[in-house]
Tab-separated table of C-alpha atoms and ligand atoms in Angstrom:
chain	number	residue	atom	x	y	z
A	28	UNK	CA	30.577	6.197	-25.469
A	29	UNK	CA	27.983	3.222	-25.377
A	30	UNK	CA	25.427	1.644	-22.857
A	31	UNK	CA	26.827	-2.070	-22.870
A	32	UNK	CA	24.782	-3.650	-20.010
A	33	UNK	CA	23.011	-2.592	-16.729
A	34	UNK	CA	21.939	-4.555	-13.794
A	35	UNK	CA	19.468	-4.039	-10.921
A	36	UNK	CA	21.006	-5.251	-7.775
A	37	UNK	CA	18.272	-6.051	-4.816
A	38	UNK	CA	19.787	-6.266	-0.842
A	39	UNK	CA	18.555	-6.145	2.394
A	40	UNK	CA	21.326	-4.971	4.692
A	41	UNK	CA	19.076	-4.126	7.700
A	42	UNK	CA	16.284	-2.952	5.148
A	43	UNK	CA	15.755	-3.212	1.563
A	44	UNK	CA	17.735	-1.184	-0.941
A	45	UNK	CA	17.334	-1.170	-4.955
A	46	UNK	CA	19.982	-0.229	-6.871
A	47	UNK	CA	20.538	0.268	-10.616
A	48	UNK	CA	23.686	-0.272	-12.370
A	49	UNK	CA	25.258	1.075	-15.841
A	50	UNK	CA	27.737	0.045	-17.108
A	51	UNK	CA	29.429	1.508	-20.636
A	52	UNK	CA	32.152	0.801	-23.281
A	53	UNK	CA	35.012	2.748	-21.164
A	54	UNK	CA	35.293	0.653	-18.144
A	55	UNK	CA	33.258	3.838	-15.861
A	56	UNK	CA	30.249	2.676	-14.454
A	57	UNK	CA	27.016	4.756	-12.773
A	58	UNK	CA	24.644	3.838	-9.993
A	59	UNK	CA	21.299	5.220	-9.484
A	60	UNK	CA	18.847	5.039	-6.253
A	61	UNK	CA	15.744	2.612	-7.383
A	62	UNK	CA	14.413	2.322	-3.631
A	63	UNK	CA	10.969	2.533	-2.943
A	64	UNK	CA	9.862	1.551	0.738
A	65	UNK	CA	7.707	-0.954	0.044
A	66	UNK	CA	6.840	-1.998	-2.971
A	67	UNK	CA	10.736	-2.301	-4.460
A	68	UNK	CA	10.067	-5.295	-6.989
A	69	UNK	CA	7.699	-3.437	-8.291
A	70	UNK	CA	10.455	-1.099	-9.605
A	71	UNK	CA	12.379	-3.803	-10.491
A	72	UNK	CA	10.546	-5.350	-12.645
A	73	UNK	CA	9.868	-2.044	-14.053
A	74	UNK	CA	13.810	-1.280	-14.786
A	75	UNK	CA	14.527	-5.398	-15.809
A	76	UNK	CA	12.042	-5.615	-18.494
A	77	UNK	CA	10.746	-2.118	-20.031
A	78	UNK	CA	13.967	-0.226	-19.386
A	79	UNK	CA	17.807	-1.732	-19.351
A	80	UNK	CA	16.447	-3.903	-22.839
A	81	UNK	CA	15.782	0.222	-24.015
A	82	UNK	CA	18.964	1.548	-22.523
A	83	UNK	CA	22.021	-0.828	-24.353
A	84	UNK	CA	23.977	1.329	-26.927
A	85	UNK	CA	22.441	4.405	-26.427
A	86	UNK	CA	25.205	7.137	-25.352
A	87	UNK	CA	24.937	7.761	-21.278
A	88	UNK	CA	26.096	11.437	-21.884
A	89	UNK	CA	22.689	11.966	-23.435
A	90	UNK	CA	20.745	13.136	-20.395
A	91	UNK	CA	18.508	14.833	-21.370
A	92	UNK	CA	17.661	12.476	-23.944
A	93	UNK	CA	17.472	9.739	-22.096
A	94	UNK	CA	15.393	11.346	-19.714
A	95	UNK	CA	12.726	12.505	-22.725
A	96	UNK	CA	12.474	8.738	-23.767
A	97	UNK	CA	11.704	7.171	-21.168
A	98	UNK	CA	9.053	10.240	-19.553
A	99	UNK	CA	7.402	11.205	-22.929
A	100	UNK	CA	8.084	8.089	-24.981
A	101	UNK	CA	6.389	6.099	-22.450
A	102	UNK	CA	2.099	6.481	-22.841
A	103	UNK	CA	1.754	5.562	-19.281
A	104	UNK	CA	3.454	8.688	-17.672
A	105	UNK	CA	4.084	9.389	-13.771
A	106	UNK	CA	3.400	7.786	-10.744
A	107	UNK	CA	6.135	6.579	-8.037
A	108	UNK	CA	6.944	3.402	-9.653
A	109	UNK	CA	7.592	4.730	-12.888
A	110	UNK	CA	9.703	7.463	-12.014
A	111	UNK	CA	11.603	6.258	-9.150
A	112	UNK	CA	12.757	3.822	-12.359
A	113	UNK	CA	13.402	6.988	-14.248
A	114	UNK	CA	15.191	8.318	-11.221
A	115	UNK	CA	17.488	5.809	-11.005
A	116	UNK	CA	18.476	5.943	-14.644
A	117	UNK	CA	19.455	9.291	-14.334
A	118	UNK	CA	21.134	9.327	-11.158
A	119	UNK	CA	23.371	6.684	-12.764
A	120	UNK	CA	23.829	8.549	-16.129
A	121	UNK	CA	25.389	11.793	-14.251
A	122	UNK	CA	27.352	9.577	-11.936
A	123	UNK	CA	29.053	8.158	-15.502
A	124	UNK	CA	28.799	11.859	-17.056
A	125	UNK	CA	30.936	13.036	-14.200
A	126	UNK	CA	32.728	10.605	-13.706
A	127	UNK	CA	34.046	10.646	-17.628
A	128	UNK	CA	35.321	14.129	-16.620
A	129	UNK	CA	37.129	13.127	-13.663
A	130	UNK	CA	35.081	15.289	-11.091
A	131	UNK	CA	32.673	15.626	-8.512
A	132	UNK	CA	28.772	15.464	-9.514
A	133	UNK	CA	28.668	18.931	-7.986
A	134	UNK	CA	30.854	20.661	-10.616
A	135	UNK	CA	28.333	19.642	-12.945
A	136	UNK	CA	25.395	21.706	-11.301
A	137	UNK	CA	26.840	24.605	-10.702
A	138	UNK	CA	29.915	24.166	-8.649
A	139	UNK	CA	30.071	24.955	-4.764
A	140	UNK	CA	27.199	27.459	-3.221
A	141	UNK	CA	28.434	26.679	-0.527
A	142	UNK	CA	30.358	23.813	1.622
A	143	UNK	CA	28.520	22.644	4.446
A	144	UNK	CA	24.857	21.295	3.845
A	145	UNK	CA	22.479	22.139	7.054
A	146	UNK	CA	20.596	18.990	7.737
A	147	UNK	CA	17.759	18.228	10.296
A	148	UNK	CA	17.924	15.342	12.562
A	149	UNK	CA	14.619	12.723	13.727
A	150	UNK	CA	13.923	12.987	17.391
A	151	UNK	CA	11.004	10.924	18.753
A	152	UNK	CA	9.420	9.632	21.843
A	153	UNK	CA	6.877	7.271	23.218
A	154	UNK	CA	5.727	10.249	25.307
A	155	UNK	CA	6.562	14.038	25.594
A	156	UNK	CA	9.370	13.760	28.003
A	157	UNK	CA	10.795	11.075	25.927
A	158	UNK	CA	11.007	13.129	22.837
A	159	UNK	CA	12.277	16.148	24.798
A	160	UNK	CA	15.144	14.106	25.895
A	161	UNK	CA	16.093	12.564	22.331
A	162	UNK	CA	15.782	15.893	21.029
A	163	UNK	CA	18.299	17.057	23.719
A	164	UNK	CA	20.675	13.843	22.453
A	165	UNK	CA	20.434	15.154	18.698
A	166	UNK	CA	21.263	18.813	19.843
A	167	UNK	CA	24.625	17.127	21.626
A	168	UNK	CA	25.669	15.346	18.685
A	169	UNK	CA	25.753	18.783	17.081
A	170	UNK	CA	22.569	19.376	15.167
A	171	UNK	CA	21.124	22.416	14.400
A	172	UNK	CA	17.908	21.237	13.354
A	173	UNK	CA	15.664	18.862	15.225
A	174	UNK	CA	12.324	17.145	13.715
A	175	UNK	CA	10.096	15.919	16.669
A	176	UNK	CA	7.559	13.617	16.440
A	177	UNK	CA	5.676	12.172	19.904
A	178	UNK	CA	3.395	9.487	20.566
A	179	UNK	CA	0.614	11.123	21.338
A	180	UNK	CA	-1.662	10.053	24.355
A	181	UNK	CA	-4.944	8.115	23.746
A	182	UNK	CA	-3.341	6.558	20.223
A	183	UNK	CA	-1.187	3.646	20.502
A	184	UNK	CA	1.484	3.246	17.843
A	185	UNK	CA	1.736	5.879	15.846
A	186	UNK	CA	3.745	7.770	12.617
A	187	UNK	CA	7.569	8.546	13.312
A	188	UNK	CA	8.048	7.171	16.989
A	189	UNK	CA	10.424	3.887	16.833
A	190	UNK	CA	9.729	0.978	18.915
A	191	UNK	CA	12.154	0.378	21.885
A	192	UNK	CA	15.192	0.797	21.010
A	193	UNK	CA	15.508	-0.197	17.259
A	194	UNK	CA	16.113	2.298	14.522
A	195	UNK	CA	12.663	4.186	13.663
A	196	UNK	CA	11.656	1.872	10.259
A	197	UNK	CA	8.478	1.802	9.394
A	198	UNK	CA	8.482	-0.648	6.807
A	199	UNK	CA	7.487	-3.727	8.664
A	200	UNK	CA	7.893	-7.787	7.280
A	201	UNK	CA	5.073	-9.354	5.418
A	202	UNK	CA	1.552	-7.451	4.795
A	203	UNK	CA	0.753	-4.067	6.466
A	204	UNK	CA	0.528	-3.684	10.017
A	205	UNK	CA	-2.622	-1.325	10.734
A	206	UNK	CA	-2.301	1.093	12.590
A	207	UNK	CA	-4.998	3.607	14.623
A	208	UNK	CA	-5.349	7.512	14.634
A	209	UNK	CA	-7.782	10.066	16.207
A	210	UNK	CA	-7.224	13.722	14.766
A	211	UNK	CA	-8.701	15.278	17.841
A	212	UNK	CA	-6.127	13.826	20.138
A	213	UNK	CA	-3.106	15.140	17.682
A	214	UNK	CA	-4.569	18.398	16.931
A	215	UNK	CA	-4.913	19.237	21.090
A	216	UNK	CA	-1.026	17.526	21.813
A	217	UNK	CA	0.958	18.862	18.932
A	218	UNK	CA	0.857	22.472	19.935
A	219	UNK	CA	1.391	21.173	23.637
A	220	UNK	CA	4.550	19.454	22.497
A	221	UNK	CA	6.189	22.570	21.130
A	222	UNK	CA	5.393	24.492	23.437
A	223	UNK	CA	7.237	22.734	26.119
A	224	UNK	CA	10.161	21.695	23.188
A	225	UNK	CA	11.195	25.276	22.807
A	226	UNK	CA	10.591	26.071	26.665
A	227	UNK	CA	13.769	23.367	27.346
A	228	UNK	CA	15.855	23.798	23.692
A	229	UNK	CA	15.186	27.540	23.502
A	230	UNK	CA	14.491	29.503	20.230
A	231	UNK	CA	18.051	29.005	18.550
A	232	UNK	CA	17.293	26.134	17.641
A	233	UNK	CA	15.219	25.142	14.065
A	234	UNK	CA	12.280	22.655	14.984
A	235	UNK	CA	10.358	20.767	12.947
A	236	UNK	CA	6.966	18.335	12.707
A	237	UNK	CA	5.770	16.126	10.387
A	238	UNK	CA	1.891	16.219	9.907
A	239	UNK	CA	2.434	12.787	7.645
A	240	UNK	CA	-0.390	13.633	5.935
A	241	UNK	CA	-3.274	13.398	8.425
A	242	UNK	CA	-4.956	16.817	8.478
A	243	UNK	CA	-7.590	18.315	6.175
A	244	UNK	CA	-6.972	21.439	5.209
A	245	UNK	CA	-9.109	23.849	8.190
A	246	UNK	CA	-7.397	21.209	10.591
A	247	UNK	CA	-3.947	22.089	9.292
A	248	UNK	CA	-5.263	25.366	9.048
A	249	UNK	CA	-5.637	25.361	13.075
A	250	UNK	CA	-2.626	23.498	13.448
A	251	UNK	CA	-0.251	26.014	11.630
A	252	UNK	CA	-1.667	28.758	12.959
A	253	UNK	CA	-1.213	27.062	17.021
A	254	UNK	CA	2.436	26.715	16.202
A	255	UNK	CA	2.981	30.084	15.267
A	256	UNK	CA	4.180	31.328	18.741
A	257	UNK	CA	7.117	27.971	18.653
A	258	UNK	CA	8.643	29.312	15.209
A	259	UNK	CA	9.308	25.999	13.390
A	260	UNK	CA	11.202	25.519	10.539
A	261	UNK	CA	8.558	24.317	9.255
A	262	UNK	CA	5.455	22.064	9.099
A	263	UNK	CA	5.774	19.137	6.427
A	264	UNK	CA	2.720	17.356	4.931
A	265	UNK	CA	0.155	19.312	6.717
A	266	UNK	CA	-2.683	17.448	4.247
A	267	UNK	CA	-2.832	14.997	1.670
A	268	UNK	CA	-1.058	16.598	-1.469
A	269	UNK	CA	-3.323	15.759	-3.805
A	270	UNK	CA	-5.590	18.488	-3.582
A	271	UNK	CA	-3.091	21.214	-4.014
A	272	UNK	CA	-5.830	23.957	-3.509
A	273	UNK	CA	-6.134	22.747	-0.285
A	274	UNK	CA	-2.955	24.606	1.140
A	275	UNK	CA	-4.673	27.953	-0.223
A	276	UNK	CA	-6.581	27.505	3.404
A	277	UNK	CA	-3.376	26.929	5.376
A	278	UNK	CA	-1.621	29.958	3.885
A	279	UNK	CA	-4.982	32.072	4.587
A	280	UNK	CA	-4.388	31.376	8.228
A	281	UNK	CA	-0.435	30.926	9.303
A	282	UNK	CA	2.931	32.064	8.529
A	283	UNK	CA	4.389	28.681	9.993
A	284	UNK	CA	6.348	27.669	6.845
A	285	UNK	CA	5.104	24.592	4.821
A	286	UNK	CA	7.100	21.743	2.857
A	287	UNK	CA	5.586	19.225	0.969
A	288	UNK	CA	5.648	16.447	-1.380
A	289	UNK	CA	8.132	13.768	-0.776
A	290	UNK	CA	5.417	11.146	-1.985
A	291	UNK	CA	5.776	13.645	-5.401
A	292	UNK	CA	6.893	12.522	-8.249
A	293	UNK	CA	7.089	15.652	-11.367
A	294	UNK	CA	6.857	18.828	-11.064
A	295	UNK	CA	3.028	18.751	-12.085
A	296	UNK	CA	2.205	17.313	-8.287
A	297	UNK	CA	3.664	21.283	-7.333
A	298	UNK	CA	2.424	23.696	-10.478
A	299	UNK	CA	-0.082	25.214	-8.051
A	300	UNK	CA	2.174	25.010	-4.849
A	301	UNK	CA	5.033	26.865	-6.663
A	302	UNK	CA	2.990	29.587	-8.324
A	303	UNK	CA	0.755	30.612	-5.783
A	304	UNK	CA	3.291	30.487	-3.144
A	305	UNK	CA	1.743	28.149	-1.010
A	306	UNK	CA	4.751	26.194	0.188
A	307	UNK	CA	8.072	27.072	1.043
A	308	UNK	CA	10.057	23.626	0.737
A	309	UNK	CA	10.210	21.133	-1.461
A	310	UNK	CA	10.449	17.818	-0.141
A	311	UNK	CA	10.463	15.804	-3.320
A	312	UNK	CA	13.825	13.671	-3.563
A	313	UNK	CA	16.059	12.667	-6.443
A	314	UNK	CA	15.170	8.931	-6.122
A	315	UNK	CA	11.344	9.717	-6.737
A	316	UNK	CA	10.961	12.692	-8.662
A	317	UNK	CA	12.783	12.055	-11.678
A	318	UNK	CA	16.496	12.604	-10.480
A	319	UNK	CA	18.740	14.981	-11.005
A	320	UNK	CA	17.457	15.701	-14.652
A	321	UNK	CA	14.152	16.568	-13.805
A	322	UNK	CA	15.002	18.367	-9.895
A	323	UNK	CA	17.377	20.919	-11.478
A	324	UNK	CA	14.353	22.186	-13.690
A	325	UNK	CA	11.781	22.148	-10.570
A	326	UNK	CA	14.361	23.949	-8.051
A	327	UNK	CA	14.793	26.526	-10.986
A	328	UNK	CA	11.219	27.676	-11.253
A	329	UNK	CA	10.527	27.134	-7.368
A	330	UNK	CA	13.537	29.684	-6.983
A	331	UNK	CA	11.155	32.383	-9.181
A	332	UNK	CA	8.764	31.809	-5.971
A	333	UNK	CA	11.295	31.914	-2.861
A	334	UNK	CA	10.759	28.588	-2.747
A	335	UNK	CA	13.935	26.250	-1.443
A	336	UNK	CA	14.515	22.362	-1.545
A	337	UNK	CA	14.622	20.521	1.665
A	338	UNK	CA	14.416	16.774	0.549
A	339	UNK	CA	13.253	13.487	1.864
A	340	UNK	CA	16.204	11.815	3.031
A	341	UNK	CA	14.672	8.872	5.041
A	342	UNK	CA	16.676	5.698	6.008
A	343	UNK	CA	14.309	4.263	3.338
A	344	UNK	CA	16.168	6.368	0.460
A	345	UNK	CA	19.606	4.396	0.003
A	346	UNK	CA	23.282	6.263	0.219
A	347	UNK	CA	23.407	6.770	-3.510
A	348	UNK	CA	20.152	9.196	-3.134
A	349	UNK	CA	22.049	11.018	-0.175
A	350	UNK	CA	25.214	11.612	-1.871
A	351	UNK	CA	23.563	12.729	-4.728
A	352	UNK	CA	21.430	15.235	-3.190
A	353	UNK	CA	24.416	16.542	-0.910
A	354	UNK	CA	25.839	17.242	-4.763
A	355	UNK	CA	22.123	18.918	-5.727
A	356	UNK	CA	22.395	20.855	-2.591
A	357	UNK	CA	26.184	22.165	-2.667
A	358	UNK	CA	25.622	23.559	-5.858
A	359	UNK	CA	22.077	25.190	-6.150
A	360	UNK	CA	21.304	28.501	-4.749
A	361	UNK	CA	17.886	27.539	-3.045
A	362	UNK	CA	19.057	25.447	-1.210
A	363	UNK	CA	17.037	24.878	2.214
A	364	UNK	CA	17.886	22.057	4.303
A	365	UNK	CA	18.262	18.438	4.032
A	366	UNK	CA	16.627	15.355	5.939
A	367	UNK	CA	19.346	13.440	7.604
A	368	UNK	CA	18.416	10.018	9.208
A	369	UNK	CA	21.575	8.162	9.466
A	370	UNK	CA	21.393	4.588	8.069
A	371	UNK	CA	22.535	1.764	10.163
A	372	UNK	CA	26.085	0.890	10.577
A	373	UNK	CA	25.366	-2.312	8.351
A	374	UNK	CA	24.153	-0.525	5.977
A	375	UNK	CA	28.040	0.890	5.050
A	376	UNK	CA	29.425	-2.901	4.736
A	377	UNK	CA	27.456	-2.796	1.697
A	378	UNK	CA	27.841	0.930	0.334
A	379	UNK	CA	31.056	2.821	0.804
A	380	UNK	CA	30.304	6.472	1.339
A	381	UNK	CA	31.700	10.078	0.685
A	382	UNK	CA	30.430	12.075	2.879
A	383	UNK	CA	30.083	12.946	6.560
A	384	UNK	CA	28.467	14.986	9.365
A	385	UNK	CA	30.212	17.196	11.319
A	386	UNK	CA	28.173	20.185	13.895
A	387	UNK	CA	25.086	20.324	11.942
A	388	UNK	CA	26.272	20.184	8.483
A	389	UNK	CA	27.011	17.625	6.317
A	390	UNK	CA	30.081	17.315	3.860
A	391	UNK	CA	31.033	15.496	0.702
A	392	UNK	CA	34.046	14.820	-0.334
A	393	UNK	CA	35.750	15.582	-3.960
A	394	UNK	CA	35.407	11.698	-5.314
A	395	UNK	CA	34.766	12.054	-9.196
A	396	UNK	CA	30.636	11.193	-9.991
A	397	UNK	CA	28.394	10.785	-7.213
A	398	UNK	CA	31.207	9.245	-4.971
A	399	UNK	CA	29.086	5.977	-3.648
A	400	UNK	CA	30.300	2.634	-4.369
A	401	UNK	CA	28.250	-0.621	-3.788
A	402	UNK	CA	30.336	-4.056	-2.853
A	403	UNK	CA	27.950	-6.720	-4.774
A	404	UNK	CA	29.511	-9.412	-2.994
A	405	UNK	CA	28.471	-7.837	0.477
A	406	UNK	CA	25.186	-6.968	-0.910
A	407	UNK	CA	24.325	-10.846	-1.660
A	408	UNK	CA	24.940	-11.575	2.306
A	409	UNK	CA	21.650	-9.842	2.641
A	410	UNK	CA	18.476	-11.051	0.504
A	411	UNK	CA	15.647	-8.686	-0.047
A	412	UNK	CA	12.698	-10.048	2.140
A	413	UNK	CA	9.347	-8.341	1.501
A	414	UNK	CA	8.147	-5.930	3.680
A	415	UNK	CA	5.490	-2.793	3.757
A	416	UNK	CA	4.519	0.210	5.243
A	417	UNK	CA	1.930	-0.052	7.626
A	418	UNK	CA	-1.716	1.118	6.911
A	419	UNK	CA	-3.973	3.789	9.118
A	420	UNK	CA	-7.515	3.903	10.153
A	421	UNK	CA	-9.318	6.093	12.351
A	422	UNK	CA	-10.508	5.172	15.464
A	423	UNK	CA	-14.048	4.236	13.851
A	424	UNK	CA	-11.966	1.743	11.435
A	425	UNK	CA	-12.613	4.240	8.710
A	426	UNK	CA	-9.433	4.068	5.911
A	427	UNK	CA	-6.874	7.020	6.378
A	428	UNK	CA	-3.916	8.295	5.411
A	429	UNK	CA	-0.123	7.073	6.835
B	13	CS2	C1	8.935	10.603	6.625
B	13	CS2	C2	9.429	9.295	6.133
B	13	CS2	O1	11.201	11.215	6.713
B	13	CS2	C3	10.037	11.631	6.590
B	13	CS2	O2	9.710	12.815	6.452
B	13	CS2	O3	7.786	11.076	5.997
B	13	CS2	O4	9.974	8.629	7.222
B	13	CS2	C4	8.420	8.385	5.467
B	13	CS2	O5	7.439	8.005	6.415
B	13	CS2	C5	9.152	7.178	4.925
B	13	CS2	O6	10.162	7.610	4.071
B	13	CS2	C6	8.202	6.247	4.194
B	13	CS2	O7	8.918	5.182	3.630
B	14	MG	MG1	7.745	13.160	5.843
């Protein structure tokens, strides 16, 4: 079996999606997720010139290969960019592998663990009683798990809360908008928040908060150990993960559960986090941390350390990424949970998808390979147009973190 051409194909149906395409000498083709909010071209380009010219006539079946040539062949190793390219290469080589054989991705990985995948729903609100009441709406559609972010008074616009009525997307047209932040306000709301969350939801119900981030590690110290008595799920991002050391102070002071790392990229961003036990998620997803390939080895080890996935699975990470990692998490054994932000209606008149939520769990359906389709001709109604995440200051105009 033979490589005989791949394409990138670039849309915009209500936000921009990358998508790589593979197609062989036996009439199967593979798609891979190549989205990355924000700077997409720069994957393009990445995939257009240094990679597809690389991948004609090798043999997709070769995975592992594949995925060896392109990480250690290449000098410049890592970083978002290069292996949200590798990412989408492998994604679309196991969509062809299991495809060839006529079944789902999942009987590849291990068969079924288990049929229904828990996900956790985005609830936010301008205010406190505004994200009380849309976490009440994502309880009623069924959910079993509710992440709440609030605007939080004193700060104007801030991480996770949508504006009006639209969709939360943060990427926003042209350059970065900037936004503003004051720790001090957060760290005195947050625990306010959940506090009156779990007074109107109860306790059955699995909460969780996105720090996005913005604490160092005594102020997610503080934070972790305030949300103790409101039993989340767990508390992503509490700090910047580049200083993996850092959650050594978090875990001296709280049992709240940590996840981490969706802005990972290979296992080397969690060496420390896994071994000393100083997470308990991994947030990492298949379209940025070397697909499937690569997140089969890091759920293995993390597994030695009670450690379970829970991935990013933003409206910025396209429907190929979500059915793959419904596959990922039907068949491996540490499993956690899954991020669920529904993409927009318009969104499915470009990519026809196999799976579906149904009282807290999602489903995916027995479609050989990853089970995703993408109409080309659709996807050409909608242009990429350039747009970014927005950037964060403190109130002083000092340079922060999103
Ligand atoms: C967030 C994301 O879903 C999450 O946990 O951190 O919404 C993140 O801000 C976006 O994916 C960035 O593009
Ligand atoms: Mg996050």
């Amino acid at each position: 079996m033979k490589i005989t051409d791949a394409k990138v194909i670039v849309c915009s149906p209500g936000r921009n999606f990358v998508t790589l395409k593979i197609y062989t000498d036996q009439d199967i083709y593979g798609l891979g997720d190549a989205t990355l909010n924000g700077r997409e071209k720069a994957v393009v380009t990445y995939l257009e010139d240094y990679c597809i010219p690389a991948l004609i006539g090798k043999d997709p079946r070769n995975t592992e290969d594949i995925w060896h040539y392109f990480y250690k062949g290449v000098y410049w190793k890592r970083g978002a960019v290069t292996m949200t390219a590798i990412s989408a290469i492998d994604m679309a080589l196991w969509d062809i592998k299991a495809k060839t054989l006529n079944t789902p991705l999942y009987n590849l990985l291990g068969g079924k663990s288990r049929n229904g995948i828990l996900v956790y729903a985005h609830a936010n609100g301008k205010n406190i009683n505004e994200a009380i009441e849309n976490t009440g709406k994502e309880i009623e559609k069924g959910f079993l798990a509710v992440r709440v972010q609030s605007g939080i008074p004193g700060i104007g616009h801030t991480y996770g809360v949508a504006e009006g009525n639209k969709p939360y997307e943060p990427a926003q047209k042209g350059l970065p908008r900037e936004d503003y932040w004051d720790s001090t306000k957060y760290l005195n709301f947050i625990p306010f928040l959940f506090e009156k969350v779990r007074e109107v939801v109860g306790n059955d119900i699995h909460l969780l908060h996105d720090v996005h981030h913005r604490c160092t590690p005594i102020e997610a110290a503080r934070l972790a150990k305030e949300l103790e008595p409101f039993h989340l799920f767990w508390l992503e991002d509490p700090v910047s993960g580049e200083l993996q050391e850092g959650l050594r102070l978090v875990r001296q002071h709280s049992v709240t559960p940590i996840a981490i790392g969706e802005v990972f990229n290979t296992v080397y961003d969690y060496t420390t986090l896994i071994t000393e036990q100083l997470i308990d998620y991994i947030r990492m997803p298949l379209v940025h941390g070397g697909g499937i390939t690569h997140l089969t080895k890091i759920a293995a080890m993390a597994s030695i350390y009670h450690i379970q996935t829970g991935f990013h699975g933003a409206t910025d990470l396209s429907p190929v990424n979500m059915a793959a990692a419904l596959h990922f998490n039907t068949a491996i054994n540490n499993f956690g949970i899954q991020e669920y932000m529904p993409h927009q209606d318009i969104v499915h008149e470009v990519f026809s998808i196999n799976y579906h939520f149904k009282s807290g769990y999602m489903y995916i359906n027995d479609a050989p390979g990853i089970g995703v389709d993408i109409d080309e001709q659709k996807a050409r109604k909608f242009p990429y147009s350039m747009a970014c995440l927005p950037v964060n200051r403190k109130t002083d105009g000092t340079m922060f973190y999103w």
